[in-house]
Short mmCIF file of C-alpha atoms and ligand atoms in Angstrom, two decimals:
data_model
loop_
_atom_site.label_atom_id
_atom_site.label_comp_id
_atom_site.label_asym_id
_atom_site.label_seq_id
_atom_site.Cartn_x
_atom_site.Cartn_y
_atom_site.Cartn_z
CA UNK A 1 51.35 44.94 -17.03
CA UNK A 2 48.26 42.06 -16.63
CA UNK A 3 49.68 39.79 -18.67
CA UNK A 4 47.23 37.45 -19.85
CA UNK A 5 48.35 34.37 -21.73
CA UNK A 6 46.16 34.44 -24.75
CA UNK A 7 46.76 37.73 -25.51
CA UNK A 8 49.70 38.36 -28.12
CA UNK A 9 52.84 40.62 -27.70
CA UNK A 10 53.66 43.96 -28.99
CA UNK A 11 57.07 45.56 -28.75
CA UNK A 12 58.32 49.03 -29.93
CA UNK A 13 60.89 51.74 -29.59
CA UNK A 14 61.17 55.43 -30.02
CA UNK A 15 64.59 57.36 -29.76
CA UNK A 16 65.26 60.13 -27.72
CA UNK A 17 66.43 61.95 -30.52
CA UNK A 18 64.58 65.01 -30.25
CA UNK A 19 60.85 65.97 -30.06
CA UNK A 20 58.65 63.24 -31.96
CA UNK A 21 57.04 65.00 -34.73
CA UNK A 22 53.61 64.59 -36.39
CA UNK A 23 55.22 62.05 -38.14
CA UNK A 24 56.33 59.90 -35.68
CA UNK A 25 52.80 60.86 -33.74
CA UNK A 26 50.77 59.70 -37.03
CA UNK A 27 52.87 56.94 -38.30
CA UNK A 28 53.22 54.66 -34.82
CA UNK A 29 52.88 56.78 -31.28
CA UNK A 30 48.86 57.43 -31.90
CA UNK A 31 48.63 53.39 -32.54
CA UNK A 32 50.66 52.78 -29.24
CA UNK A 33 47.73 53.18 -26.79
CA UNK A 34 44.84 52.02 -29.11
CA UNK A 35 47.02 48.72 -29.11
CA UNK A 36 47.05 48.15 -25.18
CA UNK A 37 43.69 46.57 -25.11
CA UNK A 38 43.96 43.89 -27.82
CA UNK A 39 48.00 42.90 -26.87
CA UNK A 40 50.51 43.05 -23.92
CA UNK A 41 52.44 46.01 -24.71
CA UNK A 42 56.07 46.76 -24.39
CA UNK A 43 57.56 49.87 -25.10
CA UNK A 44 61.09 51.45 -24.96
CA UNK A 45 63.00 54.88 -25.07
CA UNK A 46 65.66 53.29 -26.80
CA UNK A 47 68.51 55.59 -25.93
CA UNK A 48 71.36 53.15 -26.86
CA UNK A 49 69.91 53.37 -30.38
CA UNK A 50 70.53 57.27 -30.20
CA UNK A 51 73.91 57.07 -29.43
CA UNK A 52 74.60 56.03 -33.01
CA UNK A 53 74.49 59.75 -34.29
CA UNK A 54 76.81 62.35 -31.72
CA UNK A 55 74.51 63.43 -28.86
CA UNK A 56 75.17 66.52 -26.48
CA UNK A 57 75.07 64.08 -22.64
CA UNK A 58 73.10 66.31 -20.70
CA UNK A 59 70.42 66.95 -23.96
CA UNK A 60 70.10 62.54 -24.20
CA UNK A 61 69.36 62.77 -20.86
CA UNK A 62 66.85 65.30 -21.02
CA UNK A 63 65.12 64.11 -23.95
CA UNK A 64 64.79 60.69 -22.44
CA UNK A 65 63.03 61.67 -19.84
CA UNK A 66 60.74 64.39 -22.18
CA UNK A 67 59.80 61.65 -24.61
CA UNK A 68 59.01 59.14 -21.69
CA UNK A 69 56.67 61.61 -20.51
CA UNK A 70 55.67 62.26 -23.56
CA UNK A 71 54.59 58.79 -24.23
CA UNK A 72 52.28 58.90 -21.21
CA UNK A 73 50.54 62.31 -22.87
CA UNK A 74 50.24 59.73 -25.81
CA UNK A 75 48.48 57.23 -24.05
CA UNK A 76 50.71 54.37 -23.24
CA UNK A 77 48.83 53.25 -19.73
CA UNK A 78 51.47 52.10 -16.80
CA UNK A 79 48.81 49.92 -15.63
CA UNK A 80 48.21 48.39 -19.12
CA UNK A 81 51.87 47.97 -20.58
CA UNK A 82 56.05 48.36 -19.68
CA UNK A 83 57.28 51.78 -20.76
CA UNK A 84 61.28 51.46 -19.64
CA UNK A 85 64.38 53.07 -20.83
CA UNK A 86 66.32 50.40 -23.00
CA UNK A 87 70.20 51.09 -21.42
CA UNK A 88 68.38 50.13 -17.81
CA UNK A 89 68.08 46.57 -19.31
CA UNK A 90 71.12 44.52 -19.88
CA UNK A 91 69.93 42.16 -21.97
CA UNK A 92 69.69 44.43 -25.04
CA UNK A 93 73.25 45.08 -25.56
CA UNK A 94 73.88 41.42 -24.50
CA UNK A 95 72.09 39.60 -26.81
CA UNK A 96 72.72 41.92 -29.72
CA UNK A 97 76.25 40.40 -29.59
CA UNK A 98 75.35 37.29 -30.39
CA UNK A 99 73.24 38.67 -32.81
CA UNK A 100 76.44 40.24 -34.42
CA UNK A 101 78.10 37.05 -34.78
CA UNK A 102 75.20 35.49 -36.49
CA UNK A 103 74.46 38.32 -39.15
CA UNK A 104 76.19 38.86 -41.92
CA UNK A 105 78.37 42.15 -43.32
CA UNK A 106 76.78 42.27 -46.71
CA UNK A 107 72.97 41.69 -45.20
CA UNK A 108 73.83 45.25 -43.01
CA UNK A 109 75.25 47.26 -46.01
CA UNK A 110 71.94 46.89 -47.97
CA UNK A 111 70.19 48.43 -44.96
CA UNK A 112 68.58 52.31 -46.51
CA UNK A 113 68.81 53.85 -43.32
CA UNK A 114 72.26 53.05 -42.70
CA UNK A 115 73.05 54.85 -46.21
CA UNK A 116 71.02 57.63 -45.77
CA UNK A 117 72.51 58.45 -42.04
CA UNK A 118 76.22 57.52 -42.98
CA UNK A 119 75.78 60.22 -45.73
CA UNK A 120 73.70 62.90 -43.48
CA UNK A 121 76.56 62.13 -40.90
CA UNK A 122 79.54 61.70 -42.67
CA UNK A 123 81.70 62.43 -40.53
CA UNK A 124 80.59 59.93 -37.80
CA UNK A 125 80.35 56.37 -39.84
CA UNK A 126 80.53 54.46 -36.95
CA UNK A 127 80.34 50.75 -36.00
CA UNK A 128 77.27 51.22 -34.27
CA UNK A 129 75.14 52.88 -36.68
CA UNK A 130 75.75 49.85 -38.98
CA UNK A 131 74.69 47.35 -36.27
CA UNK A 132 72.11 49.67 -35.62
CA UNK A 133 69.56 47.01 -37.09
CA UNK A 134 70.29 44.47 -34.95
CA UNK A 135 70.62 46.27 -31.58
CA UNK A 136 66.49 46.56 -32.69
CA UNK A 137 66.31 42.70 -33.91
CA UNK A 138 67.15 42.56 -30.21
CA UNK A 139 64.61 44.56 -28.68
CA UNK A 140 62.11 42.64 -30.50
CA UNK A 141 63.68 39.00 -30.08
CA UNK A 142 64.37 39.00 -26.23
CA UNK A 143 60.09 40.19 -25.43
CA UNK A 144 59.66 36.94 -28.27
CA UNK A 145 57.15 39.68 -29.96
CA UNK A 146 54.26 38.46 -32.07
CA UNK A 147 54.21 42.16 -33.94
CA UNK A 148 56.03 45.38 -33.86
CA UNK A 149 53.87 48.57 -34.62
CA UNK A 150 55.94 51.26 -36.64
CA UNK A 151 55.68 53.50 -39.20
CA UNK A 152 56.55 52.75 -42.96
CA UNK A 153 60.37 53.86 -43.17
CA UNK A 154 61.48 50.68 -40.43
CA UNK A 155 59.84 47.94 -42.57
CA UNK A 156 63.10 46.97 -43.87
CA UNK A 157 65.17 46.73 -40.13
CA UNK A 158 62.08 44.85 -39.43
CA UNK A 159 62.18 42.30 -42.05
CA UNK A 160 65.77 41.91 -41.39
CA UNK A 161 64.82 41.11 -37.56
CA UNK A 162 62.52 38.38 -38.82
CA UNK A 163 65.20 36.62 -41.15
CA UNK A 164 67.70 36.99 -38.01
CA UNK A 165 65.12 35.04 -35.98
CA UNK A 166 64.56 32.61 -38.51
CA UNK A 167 67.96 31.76 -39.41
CA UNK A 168 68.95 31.40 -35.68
CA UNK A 169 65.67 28.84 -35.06
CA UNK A 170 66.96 27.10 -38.29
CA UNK A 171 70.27 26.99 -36.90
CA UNK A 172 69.66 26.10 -33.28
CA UNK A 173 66.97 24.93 -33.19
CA UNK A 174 63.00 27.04 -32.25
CA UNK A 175 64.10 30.05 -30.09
CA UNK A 176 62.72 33.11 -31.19
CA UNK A 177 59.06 33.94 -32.41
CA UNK A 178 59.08 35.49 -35.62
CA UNK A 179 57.53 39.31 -35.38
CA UNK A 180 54.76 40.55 -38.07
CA UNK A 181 55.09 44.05 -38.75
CA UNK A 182 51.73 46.48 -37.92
CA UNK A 183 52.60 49.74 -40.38
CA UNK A 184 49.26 52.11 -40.47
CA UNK A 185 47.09 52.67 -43.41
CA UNK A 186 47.40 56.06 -43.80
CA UNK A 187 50.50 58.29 -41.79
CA UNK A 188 52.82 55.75 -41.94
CA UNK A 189 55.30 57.77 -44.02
CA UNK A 190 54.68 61.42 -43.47
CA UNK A 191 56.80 63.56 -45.63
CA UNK A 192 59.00 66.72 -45.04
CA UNK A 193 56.71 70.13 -45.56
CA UNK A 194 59.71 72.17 -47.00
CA UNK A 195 60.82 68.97 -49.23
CA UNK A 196 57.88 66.50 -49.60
CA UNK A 197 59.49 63.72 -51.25
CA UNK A 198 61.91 63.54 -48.37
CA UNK A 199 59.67 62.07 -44.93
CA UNK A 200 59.27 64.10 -41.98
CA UNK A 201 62.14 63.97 -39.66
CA UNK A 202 62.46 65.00 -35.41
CA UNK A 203 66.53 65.74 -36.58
CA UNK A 204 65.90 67.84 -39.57
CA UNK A 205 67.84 71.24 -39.71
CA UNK A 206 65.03 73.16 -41.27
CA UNK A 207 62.49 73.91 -38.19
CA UNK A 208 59.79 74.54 -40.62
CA UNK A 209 60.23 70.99 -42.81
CA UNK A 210 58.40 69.10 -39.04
CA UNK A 211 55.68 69.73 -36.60
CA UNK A 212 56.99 68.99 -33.65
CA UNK A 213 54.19 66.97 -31.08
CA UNK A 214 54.73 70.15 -29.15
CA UNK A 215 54.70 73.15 -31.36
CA UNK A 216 52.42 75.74 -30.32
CA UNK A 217 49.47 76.63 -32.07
CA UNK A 218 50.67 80.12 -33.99
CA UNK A 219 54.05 77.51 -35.41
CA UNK A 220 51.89 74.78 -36.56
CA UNK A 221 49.44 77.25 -38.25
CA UNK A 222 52.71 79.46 -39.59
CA UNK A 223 54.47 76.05 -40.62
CA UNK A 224 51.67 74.70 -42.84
CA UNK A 225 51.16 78.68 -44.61
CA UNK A 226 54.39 77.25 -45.07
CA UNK A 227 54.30 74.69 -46.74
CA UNK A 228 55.58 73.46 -50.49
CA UNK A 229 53.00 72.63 -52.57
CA UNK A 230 52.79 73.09 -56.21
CA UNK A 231 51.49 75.56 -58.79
CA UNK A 232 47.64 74.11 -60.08
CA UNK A 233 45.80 75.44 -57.17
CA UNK A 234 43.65 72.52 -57.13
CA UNK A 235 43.31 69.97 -53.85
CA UNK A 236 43.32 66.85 -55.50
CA UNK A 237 45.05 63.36 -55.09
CA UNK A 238 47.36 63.78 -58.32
CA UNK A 239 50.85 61.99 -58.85
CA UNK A 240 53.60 64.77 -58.88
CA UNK A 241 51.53 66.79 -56.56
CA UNK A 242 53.70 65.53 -53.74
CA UNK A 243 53.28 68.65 -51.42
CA UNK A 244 49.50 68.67 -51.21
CA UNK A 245 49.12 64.58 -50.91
CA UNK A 246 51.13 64.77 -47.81
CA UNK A 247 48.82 67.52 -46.56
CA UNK A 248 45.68 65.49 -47.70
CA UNK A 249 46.89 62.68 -45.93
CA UNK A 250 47.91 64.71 -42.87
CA UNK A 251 44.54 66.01 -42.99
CA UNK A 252 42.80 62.89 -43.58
CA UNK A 253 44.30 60.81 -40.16
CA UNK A 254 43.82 64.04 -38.18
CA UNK A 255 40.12 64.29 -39.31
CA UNK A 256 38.86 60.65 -40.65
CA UNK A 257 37.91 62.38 -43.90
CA UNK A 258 38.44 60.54 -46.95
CA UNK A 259 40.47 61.75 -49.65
CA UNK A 260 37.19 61.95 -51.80
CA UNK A 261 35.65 63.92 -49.00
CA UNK A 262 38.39 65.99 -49.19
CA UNK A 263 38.32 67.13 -52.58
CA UNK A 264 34.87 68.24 -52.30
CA UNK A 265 35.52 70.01 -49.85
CA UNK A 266 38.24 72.34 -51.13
CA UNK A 267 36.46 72.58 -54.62
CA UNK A 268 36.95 75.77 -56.07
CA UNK A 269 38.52 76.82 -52.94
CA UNK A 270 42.21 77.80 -52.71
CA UNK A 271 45.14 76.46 -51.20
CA UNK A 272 45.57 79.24 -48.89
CA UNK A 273 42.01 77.41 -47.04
CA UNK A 274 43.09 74.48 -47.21
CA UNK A 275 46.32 74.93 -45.27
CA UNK A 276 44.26 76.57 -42.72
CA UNK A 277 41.80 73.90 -41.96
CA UNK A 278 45.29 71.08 -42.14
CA UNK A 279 46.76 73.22 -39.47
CA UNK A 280 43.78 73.69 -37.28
CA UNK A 281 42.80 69.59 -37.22
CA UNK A 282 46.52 69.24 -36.34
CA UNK A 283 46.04 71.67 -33.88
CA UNK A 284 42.95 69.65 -32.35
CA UNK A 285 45.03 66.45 -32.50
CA UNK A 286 47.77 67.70 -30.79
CA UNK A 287 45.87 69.88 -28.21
CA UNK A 288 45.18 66.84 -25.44
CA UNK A 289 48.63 65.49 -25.70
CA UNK A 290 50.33 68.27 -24.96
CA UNK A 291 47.82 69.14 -22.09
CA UNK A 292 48.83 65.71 -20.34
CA UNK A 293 52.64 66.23 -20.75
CA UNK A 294 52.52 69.20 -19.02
CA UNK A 295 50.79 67.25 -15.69
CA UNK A 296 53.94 64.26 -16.45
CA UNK A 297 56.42 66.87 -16.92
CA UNK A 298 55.58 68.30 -13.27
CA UNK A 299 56.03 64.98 -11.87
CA UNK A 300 59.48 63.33 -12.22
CA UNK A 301 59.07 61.16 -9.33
CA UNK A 302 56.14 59.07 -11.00
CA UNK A 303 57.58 59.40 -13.84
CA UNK A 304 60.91 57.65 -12.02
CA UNK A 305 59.10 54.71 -10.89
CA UNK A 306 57.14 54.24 -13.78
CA UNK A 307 60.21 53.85 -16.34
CA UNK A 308 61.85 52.07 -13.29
CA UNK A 309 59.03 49.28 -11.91
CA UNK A 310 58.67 48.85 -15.76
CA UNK A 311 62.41 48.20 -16.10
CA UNK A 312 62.34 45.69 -13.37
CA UNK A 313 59.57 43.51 -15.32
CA UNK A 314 61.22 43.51 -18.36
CA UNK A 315 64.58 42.88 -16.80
CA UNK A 316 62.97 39.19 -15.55
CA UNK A 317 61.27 39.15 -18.95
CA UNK A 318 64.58 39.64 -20.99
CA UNK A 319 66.87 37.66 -19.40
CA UNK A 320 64.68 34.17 -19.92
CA UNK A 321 65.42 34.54 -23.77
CA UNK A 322 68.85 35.65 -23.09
CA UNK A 323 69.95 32.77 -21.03
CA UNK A 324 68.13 30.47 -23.55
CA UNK A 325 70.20 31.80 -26.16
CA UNK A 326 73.24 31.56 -23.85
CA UNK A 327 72.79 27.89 -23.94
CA UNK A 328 71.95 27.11 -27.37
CA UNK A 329 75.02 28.70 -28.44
CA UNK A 330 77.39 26.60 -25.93
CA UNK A 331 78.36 29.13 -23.39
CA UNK A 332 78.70 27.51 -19.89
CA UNK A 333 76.10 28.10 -17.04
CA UNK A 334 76.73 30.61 -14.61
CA UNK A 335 76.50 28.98 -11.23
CA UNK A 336 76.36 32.10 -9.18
P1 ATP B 1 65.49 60.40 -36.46
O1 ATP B 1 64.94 61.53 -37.32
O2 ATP B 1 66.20 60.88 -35.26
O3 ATP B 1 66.20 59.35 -37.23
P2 ATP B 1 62.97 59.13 -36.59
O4 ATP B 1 61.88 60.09 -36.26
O5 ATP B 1 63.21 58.78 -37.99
O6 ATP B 1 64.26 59.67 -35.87
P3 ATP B 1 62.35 57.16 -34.51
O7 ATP B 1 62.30 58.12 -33.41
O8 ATP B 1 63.17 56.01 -34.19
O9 ATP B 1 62.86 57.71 -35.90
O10 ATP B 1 60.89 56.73 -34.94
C1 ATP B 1 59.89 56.31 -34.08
C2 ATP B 1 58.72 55.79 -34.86
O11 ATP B 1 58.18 56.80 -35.74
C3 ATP B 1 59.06 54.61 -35.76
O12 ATP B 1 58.03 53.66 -35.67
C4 ATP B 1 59.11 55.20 -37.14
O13 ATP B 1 58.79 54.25 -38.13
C5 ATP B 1 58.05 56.28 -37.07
N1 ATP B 1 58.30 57.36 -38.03
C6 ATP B 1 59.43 58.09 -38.14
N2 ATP B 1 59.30 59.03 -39.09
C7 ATP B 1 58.05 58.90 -39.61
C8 ATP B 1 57.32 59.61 -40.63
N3 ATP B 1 57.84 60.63 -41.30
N4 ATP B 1 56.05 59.22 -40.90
C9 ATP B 1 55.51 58.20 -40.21
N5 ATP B 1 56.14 57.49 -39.23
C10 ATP B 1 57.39 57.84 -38.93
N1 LTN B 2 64.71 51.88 -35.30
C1 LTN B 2 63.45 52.36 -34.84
C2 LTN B 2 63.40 52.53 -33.36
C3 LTN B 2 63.45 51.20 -32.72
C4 LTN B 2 62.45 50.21 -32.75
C5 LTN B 2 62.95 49.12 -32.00
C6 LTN B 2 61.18 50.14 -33.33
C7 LTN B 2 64.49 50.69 -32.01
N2 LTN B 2 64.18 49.45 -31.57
C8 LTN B 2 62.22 47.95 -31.85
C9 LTN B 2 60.46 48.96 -33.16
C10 LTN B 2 60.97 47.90 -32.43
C11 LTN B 2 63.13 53.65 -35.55
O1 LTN B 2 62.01 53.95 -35.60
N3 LTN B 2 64.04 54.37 -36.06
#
């Protein structure tokens, strides 16, 4: 990374929970390498965060290394900004223990994505999905992390990352810089095809409710036919039409088309057309990426020492914050 002083910092993370879908593509992956001129970059496969829902061992692993390559088919440029796996850095798990004893219970239980998950996985309501929030106050805190680029549903866990910054600088004294979110305009909540007032999700059950990044053609164009929509036959921004605003606004960050645009253009047409012409754009969108995975996928050994020199960096990064933490909260200097 050419890190140049006046340039701000940018941190983000992605779990190797399965293949990112359109959603996660739309709502903050896409942004990822338009960012890496204006800011020094830092992103993570944050696999520790996975581990919060059961995962098969040998699929994590797999998927870590898929979605790191698949960040490089996105864009993120090794030569621009730190693309590491977050369990290769100590730091994370070290400072989100002090974190812990510095947030409180009742802040966590308000959390929405700790209630949906603990319901979705009911049967594995476990300590570390609760802390889940702060494991990511970490990730921001440590890279001190002028702005965090995500998509709509994190704004929450991200507000609560900026209180637990500025409750620690209250307490002992300035520490941490305090992170603005950067949520998109438009695909920063895409919603579920099958259920659209539900948003897009990599770990849904229902195959056809997500595009995955890496759907072929003939399943992209089958899941939009697909797709719920309503009963007027008219392509128009209208509240209750849930089902065709997601696929306007699908349509409108794949093409640049304006939701006014749109409309015109589907006048007096049916939906049956306009599903075609959502699926083909997404179809153009996704072509290049998965092109370039296919050249990262064949080489693991790059791939290896780009997660790995990128660890390295953000290992020296990391641990400044850490051990200034260290000492503000009284813990003795390690002389060795
Ligand atoms: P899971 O379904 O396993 O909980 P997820 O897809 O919700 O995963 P992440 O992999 O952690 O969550 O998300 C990575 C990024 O994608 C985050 O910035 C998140 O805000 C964004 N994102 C997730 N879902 C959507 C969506 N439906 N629309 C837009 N952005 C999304
Ligand atoms: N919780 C995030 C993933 C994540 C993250 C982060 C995003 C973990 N650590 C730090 C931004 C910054 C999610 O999208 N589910």
């Amino acid at each position: 990374m050419e890190e140049t002083q006046n340039k701000k910092t940018i941190f983000s993370g992605i779990q190797p929970s399965g293949i990112p879908t359109l959603g996660n593509y739309l709502g903050a992956l896409r942004g990822w390498g338009e960012l890496q001129n204006e800011y020094n970059c830092i992103y993570s496969v944050v696999d520790m965060h996975a581990i919060t829902v059961k995962q098969d061992p040998a699929q994590l692993r797999r998927r870590t290394l898929e979605l790191t390559a698949l960040l490089l088919a996105c864009g993120v440029d090794p030569e621009k900004s730190l693309l590491f796996i977050q369990s290769h850095v100590p730091a994370h798990a070290q400072l989100a223990w002090i974190l812990n004893c510095n947030t409180q219970f009742g802040v966590l239980s308000r959390m929405t994505q700790f209630k949906d998950k603990s319901a979705t996985h009911a049967d594995n309501v476990n300590a570390g999905l609760f802390t889940y929030p702060i494991l990511m106050a970490s990730d921001i805190l440590l890279y001190q992390a002028d702005a965090v680029p995500v998509g709509a549903d994190q704004k929450q866990h991200l507000e609560l990352a900026r209180d637990i910054a500025q409750r620690f600088n209250g307490a002992y004294g300035d520490t941490f810089t305090v992170p603005e979110p950067i949520i998109p305009k438009v695909g920063a909540r895409v919603m579920s095809l099958q259920e659209p007032t539900k948003k897009m999700s990599k770990s849904d059950e229902n195959i056809n409710a997500f595009i995955s990044v890496l759907d072929r053609p003939d399943d992209i164009m089958r899941k939009f036919k697909r797709a719920v929509t309503d009963s007027d036959a008219v392509v128009a921004y209208k509240e209750g039409k849930d089902g065709i605003i997601n696929l306007m606004s699908i349509y409108n960050s794949a093409t640049g088309k304006s939701f006014e645009q749109i409309e015109a253009e589907f006048k007096g047409r049916g939906y049956g057309d306009f599903k075609t012409a959502v699926g083909e754009a997404v179809v153009e969108v996704l072509k290049p990426v998965q092109a370039k995975y296919d050249d990262f996928m064949k080489n693991k050994d790059y791939l290896s020492s780009i997660y790995s020199e990128s660890a390295k960096k953000a290992i020296a990064i990391s641990n400044r914050t850490l051990y200034k933490v260290y000492k503000k909260v009284g813990f003795v200097k390690r002389e060795f």
